[in-house]
Coordinates of C-alpha atoms and ligand atoms in Angstrom, one line a residue:
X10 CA 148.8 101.1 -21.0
X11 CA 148.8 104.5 -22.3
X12 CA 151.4 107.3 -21.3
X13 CA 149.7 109.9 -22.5
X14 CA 147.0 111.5 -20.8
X15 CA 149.6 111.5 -17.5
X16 CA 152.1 113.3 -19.4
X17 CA 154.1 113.4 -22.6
X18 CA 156.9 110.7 -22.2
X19 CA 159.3 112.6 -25.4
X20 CA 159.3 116.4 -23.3
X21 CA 161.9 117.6 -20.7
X22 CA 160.9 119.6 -17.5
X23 CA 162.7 123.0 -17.6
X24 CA 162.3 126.0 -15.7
X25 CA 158.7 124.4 -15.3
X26 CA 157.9 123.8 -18.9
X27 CA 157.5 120.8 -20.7
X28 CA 159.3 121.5 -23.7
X29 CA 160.3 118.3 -26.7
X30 CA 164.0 117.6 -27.1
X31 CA 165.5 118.3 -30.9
X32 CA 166.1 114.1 -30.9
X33 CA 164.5 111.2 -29.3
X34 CA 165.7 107.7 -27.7
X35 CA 163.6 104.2 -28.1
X36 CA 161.9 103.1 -25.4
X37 CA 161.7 99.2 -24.5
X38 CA 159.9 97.1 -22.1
X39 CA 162.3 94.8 -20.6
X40 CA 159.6 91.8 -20.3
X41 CA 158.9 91.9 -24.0
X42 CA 161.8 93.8 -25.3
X43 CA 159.5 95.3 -27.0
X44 CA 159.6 99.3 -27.9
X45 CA 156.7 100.9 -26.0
X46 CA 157.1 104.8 -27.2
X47 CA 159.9 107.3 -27.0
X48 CA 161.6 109.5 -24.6
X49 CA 163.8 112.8 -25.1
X50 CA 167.4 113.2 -26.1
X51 CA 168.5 115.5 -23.9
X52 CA 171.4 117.6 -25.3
X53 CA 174.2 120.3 -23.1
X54 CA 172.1 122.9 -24.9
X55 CA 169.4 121.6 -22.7
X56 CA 171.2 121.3 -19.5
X57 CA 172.5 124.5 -19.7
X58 CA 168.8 125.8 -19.8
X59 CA 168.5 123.9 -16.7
X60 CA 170.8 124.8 -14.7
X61 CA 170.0 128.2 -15.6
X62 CA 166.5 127.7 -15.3
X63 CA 167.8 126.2 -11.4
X64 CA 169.9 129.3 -10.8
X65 CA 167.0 132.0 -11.1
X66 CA 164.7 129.9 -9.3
X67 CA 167.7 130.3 -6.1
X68 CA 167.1 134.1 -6.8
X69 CA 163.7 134.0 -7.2
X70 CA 160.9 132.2 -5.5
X71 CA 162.2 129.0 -4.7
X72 CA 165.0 131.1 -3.1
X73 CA 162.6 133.2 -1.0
X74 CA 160.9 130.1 0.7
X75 CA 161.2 129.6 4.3
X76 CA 162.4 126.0 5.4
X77 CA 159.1 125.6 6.8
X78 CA 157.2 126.0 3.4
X79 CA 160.2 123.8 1.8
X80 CA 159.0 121.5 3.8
X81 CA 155.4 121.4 3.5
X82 CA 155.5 121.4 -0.4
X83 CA 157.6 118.8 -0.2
X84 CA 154.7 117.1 2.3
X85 CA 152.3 117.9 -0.8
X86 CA 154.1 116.1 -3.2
X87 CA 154.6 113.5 -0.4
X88 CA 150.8 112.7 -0.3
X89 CA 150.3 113.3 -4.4
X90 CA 153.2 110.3 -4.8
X91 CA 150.9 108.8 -2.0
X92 CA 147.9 108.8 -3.9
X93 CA 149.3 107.9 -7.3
X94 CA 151.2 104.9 -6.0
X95 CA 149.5 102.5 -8.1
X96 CA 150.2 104.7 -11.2
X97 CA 153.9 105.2 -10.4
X98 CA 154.5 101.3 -9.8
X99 CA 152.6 100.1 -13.2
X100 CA 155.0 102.8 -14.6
X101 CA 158.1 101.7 -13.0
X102 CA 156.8 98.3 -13.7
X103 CA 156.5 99.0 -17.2
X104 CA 159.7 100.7 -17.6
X105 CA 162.1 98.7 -15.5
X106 CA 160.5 95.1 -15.6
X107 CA 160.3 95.0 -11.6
X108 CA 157.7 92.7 -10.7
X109 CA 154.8 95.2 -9.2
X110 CA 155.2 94.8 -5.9
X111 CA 158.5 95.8 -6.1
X112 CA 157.6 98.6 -7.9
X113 CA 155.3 99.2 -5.4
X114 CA 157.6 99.3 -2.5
X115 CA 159.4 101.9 -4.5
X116 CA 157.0 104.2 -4.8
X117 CA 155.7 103.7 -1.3
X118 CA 159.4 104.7 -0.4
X119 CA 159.3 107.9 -2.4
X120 CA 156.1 109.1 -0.5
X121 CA 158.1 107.9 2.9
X122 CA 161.5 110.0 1.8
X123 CA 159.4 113.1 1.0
X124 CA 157.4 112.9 4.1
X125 CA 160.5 112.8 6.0
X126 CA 162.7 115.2 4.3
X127 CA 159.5 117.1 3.7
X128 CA 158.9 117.2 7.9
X129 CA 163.1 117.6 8.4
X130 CA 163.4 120.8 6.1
X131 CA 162.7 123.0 9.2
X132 CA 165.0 120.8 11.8
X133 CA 168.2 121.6 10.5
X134 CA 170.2 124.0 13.1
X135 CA 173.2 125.4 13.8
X136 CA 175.5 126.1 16.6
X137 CA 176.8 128.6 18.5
X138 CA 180.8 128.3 18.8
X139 CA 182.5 129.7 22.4
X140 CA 184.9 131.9 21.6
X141 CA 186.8 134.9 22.3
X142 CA 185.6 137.2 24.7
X143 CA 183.5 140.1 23.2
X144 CA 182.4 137.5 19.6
X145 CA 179.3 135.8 19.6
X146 CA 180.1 132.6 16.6
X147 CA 177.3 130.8 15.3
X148 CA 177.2 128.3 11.8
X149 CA 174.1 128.6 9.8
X150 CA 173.8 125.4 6.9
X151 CA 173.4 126.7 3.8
X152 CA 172.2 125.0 0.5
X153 CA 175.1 124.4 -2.0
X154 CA 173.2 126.0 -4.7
X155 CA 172.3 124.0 -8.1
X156 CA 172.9 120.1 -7.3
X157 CA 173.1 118.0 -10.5
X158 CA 171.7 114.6 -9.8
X159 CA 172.4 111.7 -12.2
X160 CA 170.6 108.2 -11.4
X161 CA 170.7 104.9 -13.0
X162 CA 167.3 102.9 -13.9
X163 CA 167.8 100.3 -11.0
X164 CA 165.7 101.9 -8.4
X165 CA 164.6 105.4 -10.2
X166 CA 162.1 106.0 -7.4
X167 CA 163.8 105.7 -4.5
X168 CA 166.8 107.3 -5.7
X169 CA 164.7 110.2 -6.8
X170 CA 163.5 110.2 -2.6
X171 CA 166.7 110.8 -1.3
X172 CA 168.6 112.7 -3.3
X173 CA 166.7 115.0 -4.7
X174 CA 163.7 115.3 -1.6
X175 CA 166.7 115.3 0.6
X176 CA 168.5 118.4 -1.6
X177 CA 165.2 120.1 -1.7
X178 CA 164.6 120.1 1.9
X179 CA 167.7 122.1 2.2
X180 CA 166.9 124.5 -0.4
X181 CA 168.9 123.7 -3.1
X182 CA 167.5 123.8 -7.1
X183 CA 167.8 120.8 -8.7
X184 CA 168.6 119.1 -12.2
X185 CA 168.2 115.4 -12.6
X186 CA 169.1 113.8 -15.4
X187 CA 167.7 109.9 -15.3
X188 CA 169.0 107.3 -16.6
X189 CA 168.3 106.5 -20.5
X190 CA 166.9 102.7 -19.6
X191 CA 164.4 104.0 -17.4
X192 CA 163.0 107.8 -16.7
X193 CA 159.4 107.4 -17.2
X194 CA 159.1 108.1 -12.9
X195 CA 161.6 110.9 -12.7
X196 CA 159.1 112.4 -15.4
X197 CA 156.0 111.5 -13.6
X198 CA 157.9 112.9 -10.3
X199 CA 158.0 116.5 -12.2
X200 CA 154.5 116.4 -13.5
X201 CA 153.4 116.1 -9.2
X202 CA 156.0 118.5 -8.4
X203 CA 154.3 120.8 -10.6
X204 CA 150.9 119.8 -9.3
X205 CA 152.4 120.5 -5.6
X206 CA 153.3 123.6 -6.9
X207 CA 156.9 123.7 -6.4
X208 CA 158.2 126.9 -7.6
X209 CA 159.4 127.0 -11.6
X210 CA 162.9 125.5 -11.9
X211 CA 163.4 124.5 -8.5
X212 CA 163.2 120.7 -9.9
X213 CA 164.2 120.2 -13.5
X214 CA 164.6 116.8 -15.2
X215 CA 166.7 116.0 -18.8
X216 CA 166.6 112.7 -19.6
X217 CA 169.1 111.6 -22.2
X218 CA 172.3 109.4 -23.1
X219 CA 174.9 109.6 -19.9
X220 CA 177.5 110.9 -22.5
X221 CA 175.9 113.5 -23.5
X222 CA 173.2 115.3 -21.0
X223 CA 174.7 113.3 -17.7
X224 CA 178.3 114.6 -19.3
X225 CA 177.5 118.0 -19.5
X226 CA 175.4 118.0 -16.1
X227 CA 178.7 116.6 -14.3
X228 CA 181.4 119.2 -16.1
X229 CA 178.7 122.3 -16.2
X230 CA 180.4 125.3 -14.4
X231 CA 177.2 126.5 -13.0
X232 CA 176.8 123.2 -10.5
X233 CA 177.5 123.6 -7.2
X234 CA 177.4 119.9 -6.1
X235 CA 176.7 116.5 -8.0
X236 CA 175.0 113.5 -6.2
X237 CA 176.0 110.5 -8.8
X238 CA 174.6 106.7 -8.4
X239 CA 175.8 104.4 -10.5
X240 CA 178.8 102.2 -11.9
X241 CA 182.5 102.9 -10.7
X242 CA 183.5 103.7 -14.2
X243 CA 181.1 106.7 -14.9
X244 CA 181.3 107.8 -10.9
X245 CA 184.9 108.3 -11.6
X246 CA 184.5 110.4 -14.8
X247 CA 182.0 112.5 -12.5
X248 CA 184.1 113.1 -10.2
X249 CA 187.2 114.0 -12.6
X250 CA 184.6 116.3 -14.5
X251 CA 183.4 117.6 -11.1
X252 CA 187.2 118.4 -9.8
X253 CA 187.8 120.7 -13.2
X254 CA 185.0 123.2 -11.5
X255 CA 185.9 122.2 -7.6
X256 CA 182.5 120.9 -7.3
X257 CA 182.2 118.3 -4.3
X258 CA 180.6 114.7 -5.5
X259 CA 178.4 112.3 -3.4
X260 CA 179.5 109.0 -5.2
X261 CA 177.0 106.2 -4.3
X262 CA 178.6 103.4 -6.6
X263 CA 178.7 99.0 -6.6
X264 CA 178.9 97.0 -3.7
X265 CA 179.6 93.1 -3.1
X266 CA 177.9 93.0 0.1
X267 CA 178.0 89.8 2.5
X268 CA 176.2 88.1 4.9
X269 CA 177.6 86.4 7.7
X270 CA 175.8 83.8 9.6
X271 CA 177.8 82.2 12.6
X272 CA 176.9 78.6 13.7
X273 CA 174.7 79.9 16.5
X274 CA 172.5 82.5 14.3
X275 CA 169.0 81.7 13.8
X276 CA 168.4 80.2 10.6
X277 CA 164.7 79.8 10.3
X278 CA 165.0 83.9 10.8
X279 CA 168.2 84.9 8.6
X280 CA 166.7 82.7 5.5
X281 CA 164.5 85.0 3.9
X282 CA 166.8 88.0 4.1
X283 CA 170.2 85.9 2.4
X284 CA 167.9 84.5 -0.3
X285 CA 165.8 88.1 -1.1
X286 CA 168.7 90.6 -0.3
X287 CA 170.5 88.6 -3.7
X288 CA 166.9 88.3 -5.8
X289 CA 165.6 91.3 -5.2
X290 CA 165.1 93.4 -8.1
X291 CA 166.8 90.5 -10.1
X292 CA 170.2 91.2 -8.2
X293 CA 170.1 94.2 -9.9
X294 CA 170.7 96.1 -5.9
X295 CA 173.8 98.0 -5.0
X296 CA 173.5 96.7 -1.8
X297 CA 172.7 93.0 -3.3
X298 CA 173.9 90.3 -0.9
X299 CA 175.8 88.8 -3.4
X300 CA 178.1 87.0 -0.7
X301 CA 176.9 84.8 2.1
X302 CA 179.6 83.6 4.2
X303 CA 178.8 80.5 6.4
X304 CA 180.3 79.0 9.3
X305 CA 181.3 75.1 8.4
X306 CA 179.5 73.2 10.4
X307 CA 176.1 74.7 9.3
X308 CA 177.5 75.6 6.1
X309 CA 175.6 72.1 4.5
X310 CA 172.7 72.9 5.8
X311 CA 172.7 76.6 4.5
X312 CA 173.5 75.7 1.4
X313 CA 170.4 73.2 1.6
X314 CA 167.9 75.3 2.5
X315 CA 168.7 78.4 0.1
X316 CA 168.9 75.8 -2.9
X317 CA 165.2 74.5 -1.8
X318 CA 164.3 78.7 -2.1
X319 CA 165.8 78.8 -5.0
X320 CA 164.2 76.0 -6.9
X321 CA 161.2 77.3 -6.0
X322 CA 161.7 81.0 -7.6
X323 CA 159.9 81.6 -10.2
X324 CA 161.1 84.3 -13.0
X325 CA 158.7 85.9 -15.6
X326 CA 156.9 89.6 -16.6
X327 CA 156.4 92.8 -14.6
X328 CA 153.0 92.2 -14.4
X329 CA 152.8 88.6 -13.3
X330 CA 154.0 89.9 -10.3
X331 CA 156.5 87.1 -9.7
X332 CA 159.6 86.7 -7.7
X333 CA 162.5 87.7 -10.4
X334 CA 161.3 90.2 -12.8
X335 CA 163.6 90.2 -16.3
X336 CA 166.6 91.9 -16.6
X337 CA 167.0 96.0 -17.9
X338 CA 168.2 95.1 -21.2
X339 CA 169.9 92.4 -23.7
X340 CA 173.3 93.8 -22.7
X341 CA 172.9 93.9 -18.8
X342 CA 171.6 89.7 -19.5
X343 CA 174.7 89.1 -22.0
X344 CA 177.0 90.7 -19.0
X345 CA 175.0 88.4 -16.2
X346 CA 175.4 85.7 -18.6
X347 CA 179.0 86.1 -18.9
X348 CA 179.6 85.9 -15.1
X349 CA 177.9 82.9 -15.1
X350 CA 179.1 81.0 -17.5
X351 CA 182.8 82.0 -15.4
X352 CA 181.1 79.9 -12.1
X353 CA 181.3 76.9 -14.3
X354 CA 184.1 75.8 -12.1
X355 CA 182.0 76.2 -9.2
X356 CA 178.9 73.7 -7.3
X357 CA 175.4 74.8 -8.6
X358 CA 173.3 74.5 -6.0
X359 CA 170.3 75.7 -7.2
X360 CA 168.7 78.0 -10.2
X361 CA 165.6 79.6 -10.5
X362 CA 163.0 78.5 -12.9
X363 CA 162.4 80.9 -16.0
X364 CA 158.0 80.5 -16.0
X365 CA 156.7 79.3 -19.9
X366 CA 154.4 82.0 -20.5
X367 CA 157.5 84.8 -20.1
X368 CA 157.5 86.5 -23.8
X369 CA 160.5 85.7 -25.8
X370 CA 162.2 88.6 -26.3
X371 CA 162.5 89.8 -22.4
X372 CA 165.9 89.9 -20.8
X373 CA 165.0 87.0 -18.8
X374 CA 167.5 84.7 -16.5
X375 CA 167.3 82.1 -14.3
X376 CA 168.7 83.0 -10.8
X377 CA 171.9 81.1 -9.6
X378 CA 173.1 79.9 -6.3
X379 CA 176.4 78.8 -6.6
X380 CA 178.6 77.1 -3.3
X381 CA 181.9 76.5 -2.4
X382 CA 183.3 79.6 -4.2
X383 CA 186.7 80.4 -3.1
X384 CA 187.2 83.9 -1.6
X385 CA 189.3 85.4 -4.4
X386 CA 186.9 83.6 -7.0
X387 CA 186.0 86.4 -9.4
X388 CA 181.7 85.4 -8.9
X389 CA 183.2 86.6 -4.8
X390 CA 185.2 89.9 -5.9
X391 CA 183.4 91.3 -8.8
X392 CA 179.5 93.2 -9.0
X393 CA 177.7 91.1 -11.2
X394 CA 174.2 92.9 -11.1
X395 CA 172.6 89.9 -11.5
X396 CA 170.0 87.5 -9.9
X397 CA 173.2 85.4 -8.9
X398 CA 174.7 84.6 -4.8
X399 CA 177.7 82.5 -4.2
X400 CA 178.0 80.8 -0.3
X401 CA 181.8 81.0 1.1
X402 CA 182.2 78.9 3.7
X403 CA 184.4 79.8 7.4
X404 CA 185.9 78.8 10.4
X405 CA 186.7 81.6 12.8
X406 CA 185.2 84.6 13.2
X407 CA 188.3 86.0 12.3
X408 CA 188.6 84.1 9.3
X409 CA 184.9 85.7 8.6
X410 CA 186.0 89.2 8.6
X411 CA 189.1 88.7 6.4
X412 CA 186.4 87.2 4.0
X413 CA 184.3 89.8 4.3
X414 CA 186.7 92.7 4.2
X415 CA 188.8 91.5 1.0
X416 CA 186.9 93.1 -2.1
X417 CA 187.2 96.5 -3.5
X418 CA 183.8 97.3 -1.8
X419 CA 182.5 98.2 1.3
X420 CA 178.4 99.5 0.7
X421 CA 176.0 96.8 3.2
X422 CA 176.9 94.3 5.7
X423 CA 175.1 91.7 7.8
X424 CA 176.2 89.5 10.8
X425 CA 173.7 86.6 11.9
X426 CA 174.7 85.5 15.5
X427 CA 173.0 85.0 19.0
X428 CA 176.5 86.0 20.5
X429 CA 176.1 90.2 21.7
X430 CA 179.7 90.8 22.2
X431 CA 180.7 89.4 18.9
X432 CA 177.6 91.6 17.1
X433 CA 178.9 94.5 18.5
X434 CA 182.9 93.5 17.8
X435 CA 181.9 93.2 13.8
X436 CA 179.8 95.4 13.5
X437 CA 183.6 97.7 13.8
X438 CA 185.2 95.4 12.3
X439 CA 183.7 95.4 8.9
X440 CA 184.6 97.5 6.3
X441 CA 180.9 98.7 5.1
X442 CA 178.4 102.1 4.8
X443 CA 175.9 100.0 6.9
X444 CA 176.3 96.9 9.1
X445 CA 172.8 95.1 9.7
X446 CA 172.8 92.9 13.0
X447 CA 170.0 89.9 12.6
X448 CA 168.7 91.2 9.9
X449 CA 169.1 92.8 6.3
X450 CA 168.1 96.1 4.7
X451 CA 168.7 96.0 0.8
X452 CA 167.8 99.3 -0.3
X453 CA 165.2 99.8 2.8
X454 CA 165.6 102.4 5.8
X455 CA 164.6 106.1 4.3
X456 CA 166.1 107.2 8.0
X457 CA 169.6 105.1 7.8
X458 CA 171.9 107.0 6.5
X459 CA 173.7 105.4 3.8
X460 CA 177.0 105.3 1.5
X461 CA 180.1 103.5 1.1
X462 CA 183.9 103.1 1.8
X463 CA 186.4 102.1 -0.9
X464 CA 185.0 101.6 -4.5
X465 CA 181.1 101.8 -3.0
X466 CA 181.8 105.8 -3.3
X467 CA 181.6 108.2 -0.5
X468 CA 179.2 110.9 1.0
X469 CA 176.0 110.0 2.5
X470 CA 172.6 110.0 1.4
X471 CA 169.7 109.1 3.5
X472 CA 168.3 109.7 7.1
X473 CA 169.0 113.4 8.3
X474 CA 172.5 112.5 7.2
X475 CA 171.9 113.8 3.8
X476 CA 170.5 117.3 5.0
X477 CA 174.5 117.9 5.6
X478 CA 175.7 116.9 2.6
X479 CA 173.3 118.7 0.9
X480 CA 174.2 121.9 2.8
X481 CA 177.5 123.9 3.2
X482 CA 178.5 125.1 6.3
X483 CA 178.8 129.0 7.1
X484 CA 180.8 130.2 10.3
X485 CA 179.5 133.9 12.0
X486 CA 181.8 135.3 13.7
X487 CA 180.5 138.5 15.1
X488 CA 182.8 141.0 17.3
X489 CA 180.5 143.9 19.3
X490 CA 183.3 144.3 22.5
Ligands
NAD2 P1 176.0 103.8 -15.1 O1 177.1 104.3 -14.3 O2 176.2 103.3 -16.4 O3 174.8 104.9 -15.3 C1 174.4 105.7 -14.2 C2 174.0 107.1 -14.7 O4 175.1 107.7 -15.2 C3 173.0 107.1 -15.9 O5 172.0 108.1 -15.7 C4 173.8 107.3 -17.1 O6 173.1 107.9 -18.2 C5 174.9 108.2 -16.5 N1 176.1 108.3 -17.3 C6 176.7 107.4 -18.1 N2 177.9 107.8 -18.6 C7 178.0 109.1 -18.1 C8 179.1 110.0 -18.3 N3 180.1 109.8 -19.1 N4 178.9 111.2 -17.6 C9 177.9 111.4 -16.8 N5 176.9 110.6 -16.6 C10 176.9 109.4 -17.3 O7 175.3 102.8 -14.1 P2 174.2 101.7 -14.4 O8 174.7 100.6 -15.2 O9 173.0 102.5 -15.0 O10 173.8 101.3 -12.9 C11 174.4 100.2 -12.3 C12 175.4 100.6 -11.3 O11 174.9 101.5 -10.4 C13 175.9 99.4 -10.5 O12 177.3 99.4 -10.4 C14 175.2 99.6 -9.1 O13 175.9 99.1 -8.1 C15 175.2 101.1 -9.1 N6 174.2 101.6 -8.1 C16 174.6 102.1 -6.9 C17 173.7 102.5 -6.0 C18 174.1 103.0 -4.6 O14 173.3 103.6 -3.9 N7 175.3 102.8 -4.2 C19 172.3 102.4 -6.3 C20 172.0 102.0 -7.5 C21 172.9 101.5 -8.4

């Protein structure tokens, strides 16, 4: 497949120009590991034009836009991403290894994010405040300014959606820097911005190392708020860099999310969702189900019935469209490898089935269901981002929560039970950004907000939610006696 004629994959998209970066970064395809072209380096000297680029369009045309035209240019771009959909998933196919239906669930969700944020831009209000006599108070949102927006390669596409559709709803210029694995869509996204006709340097996108261009995006004086998604580690630095310049962060980090599925829940119907919310996207999901936590006496027969799924998954290239695409790269399989090799203590109940025409050199592994794990077992405590599920087993529904609430992480829940009063007792009782009751949403639900508690980060993105965070809020008050 050629890149070329769609745009040129080595430029960055500044102040609405597509200008080459003084260096370059190798480009590979995860289900070869073959190289498949190059892509920019961005540097700080690059950034800097960005943000700067960002900044005059605030004073300048972008600025000047009612929230009603925000929002139809956003619609535009909405319905370009709608017609290219095919395009963007053999891209994001291509660049991530996601087999291309999952690829083109992603770019269906972009279209869906910028036709809601796109048909929100005009909805956001204020309030007026009662107050002293003779004072009429009223708030008016606000965007922040420049947002800085650094994404990993897991889900490019949908990240892309909500973050930067939902900052540009509210008016805000924007500089995303993608992730150096994959940014073949966030550059695809700026070439049908550009068709939409978004205003120069409202969008701008630097791809490079996270060192360099996502450093000096996150520690750049002229940001006015950073929306970061990614590992723990780097959303700390973020944030640390952020504090220097008293910028405020959405973090949107790892998870370790469970499932919980009491005797009385409906198996036939909770299947699918434990075994797909861990296999999606070869595990490689924030909001993986990475923990399914079954009552004992149907904890047999769940273990049963996920290991028959299991055997039956098949794992091979992007474009064969099976279940488990390969993995990003040789060192995300080497670190998925690792974990594994640690649940050698552990019952396999099932793996996956690697298929015999998947190319040698792809980042390929066999998905795992392990059972029996202990609670504090490190395959139940630690992100592995990895086609891998371990099943827990309970008594109590007490018992449950205890399980459920004792990681560092708190992003996705789900609770499988016919029992009402106990759906709505944990859905409190969990410690999580989103509780799913009878069913499971793994990256899904463009009007959920979403975000986590503890190590899973904090802020919201998603659903009108996102409009706030994206804005800041102004208090008028106004005295005329
Ligand atoms: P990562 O943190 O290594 O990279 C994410 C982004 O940060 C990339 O663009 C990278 O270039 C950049 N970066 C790296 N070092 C940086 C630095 N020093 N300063 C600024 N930017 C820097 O994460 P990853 O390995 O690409 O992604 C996997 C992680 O992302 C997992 O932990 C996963 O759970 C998390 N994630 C979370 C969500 C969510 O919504 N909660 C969604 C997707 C992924």
């Amino acid at each position: 497949m050629s890149l070329k004629p769609w745009f040129d994959t080595t430029e960055t998209f500044i102040a609405g120009h597509w200008q080459a970066a003084p260096d370059r970064l190798a480009l590979e395809n995860p289900s070869t590991g073959a190289g498949i072209g190059e892509i920019a380096r961005g540097t700080a000297d690059q950034i800097d034009a960005a943000v700067a680029a960002a900044r005059a369009a605030l004073d300048g045309d972008w600025g000047r836009l009612t929230a009603t035209e925000r929002g139809r240019l956003l619609t535009a771009l909405g319905r370009l991403v709608a017609d290219r959909v095919d395009d963007l998933a053999a891209l994001e196919a291509l660049d991530v290894g996601k087999p291309l239906k999952q690829a083109r669930a992603d770019a269906v969700a972009l279209a869906r994010y910028l036709e809601f944020y796109g048909g929100a831009a005009d909805k956001v209000m204020g309030e007026t405040i009662p107050y002293l006599a003779g004072y009429t108070v009223y708030t008016l949102r606000e965007p922040h300014g420049v947002t800085g927006h650094i994404i990993p390669w897991n889900y490019p596409m949908q990240i892309i959606g909500r973050s930067v559709g939902a900052a540009l709803a509210m008016g805000n210029a924007c500089v995303l820097k993608p992730a150096e694995e994959a940014c073949l869509t966030a550059l695809a996204f700026a070439r049908l911005a550009e068709e939409a006709g978004l205003p120069p340097g409202a969008l701008n996108v630097v791809p490079g190392l996270g060192e360099e261009a996502g450093a000096a995006l996150a520690g750049h004086p002229g940001v006015d708020h950073i929306s970061f998604t990614g590992s723990v580690h780097v959303g700390t630095l973020v944030q640390a860099a952020a504090a220097r310049n008293v910028v405020p962060v959405t973090l949107e980090l790892g998870g370790k999310s469970p499932q919980l599925v009491f005797a009385d829940a409906d198996l036939d119907a909770a299947l699918p969702f434990l075994v797909n919310a861990g296999i999606q996207n070869a595990g490689q999901t924030c909001s993986a189900a990475s923990r399914i936590l079954v009552q004992r006496s149907r904890y047999e027969e769940v273990v049963e019935r996920m290991a028959a799924r299991y055997a039956a998954l098949q794992v091979g290239p992007a474009d064969a469209d099976l279940d488990v695409g390969p993995l990003i790269s040789a060192r995300q399989k080497e670190i998925v490898e690792g974990f594994i090799a640690r649940g050698g203590d552990l019952e396999t109940a099932a793996t996956g089935r690697i298929v015999d025409q998947a190319p040698s050199g792809g980042h390929y592994v066999a998905p795992v269901l392990f059972a029996g794990a202990a609670p504090d077992h490190v395959l139940a405590q630690q992100e592995v981002f990895g086609p891998v599920q371990v099943v827990i087993p309970f008594d109590d529904e007490h018992q449950a929560v205890q399980i459920a609430n004792a990681t560092d992480f708190g992003l996705v829940a789900a609770v499988w039970s016919a029992d009402g009063a106990r759906q709505m007792r944990l859905a409190r009782r969990l410690r999580a950004g989103q509780v799913f009751v009878n069913n499971y949403g793994a990256g899904g639900g463009v009007e959920l907000p979403f975000g986590g508690v503890g190590k899973s980060g904090h802020g919201r993105e998603k659903g009108f939610e996102a409009l706030y965070g994206f804005s800041v809020l102004k208090t008028v008050a106004a005295h005329h006696g």
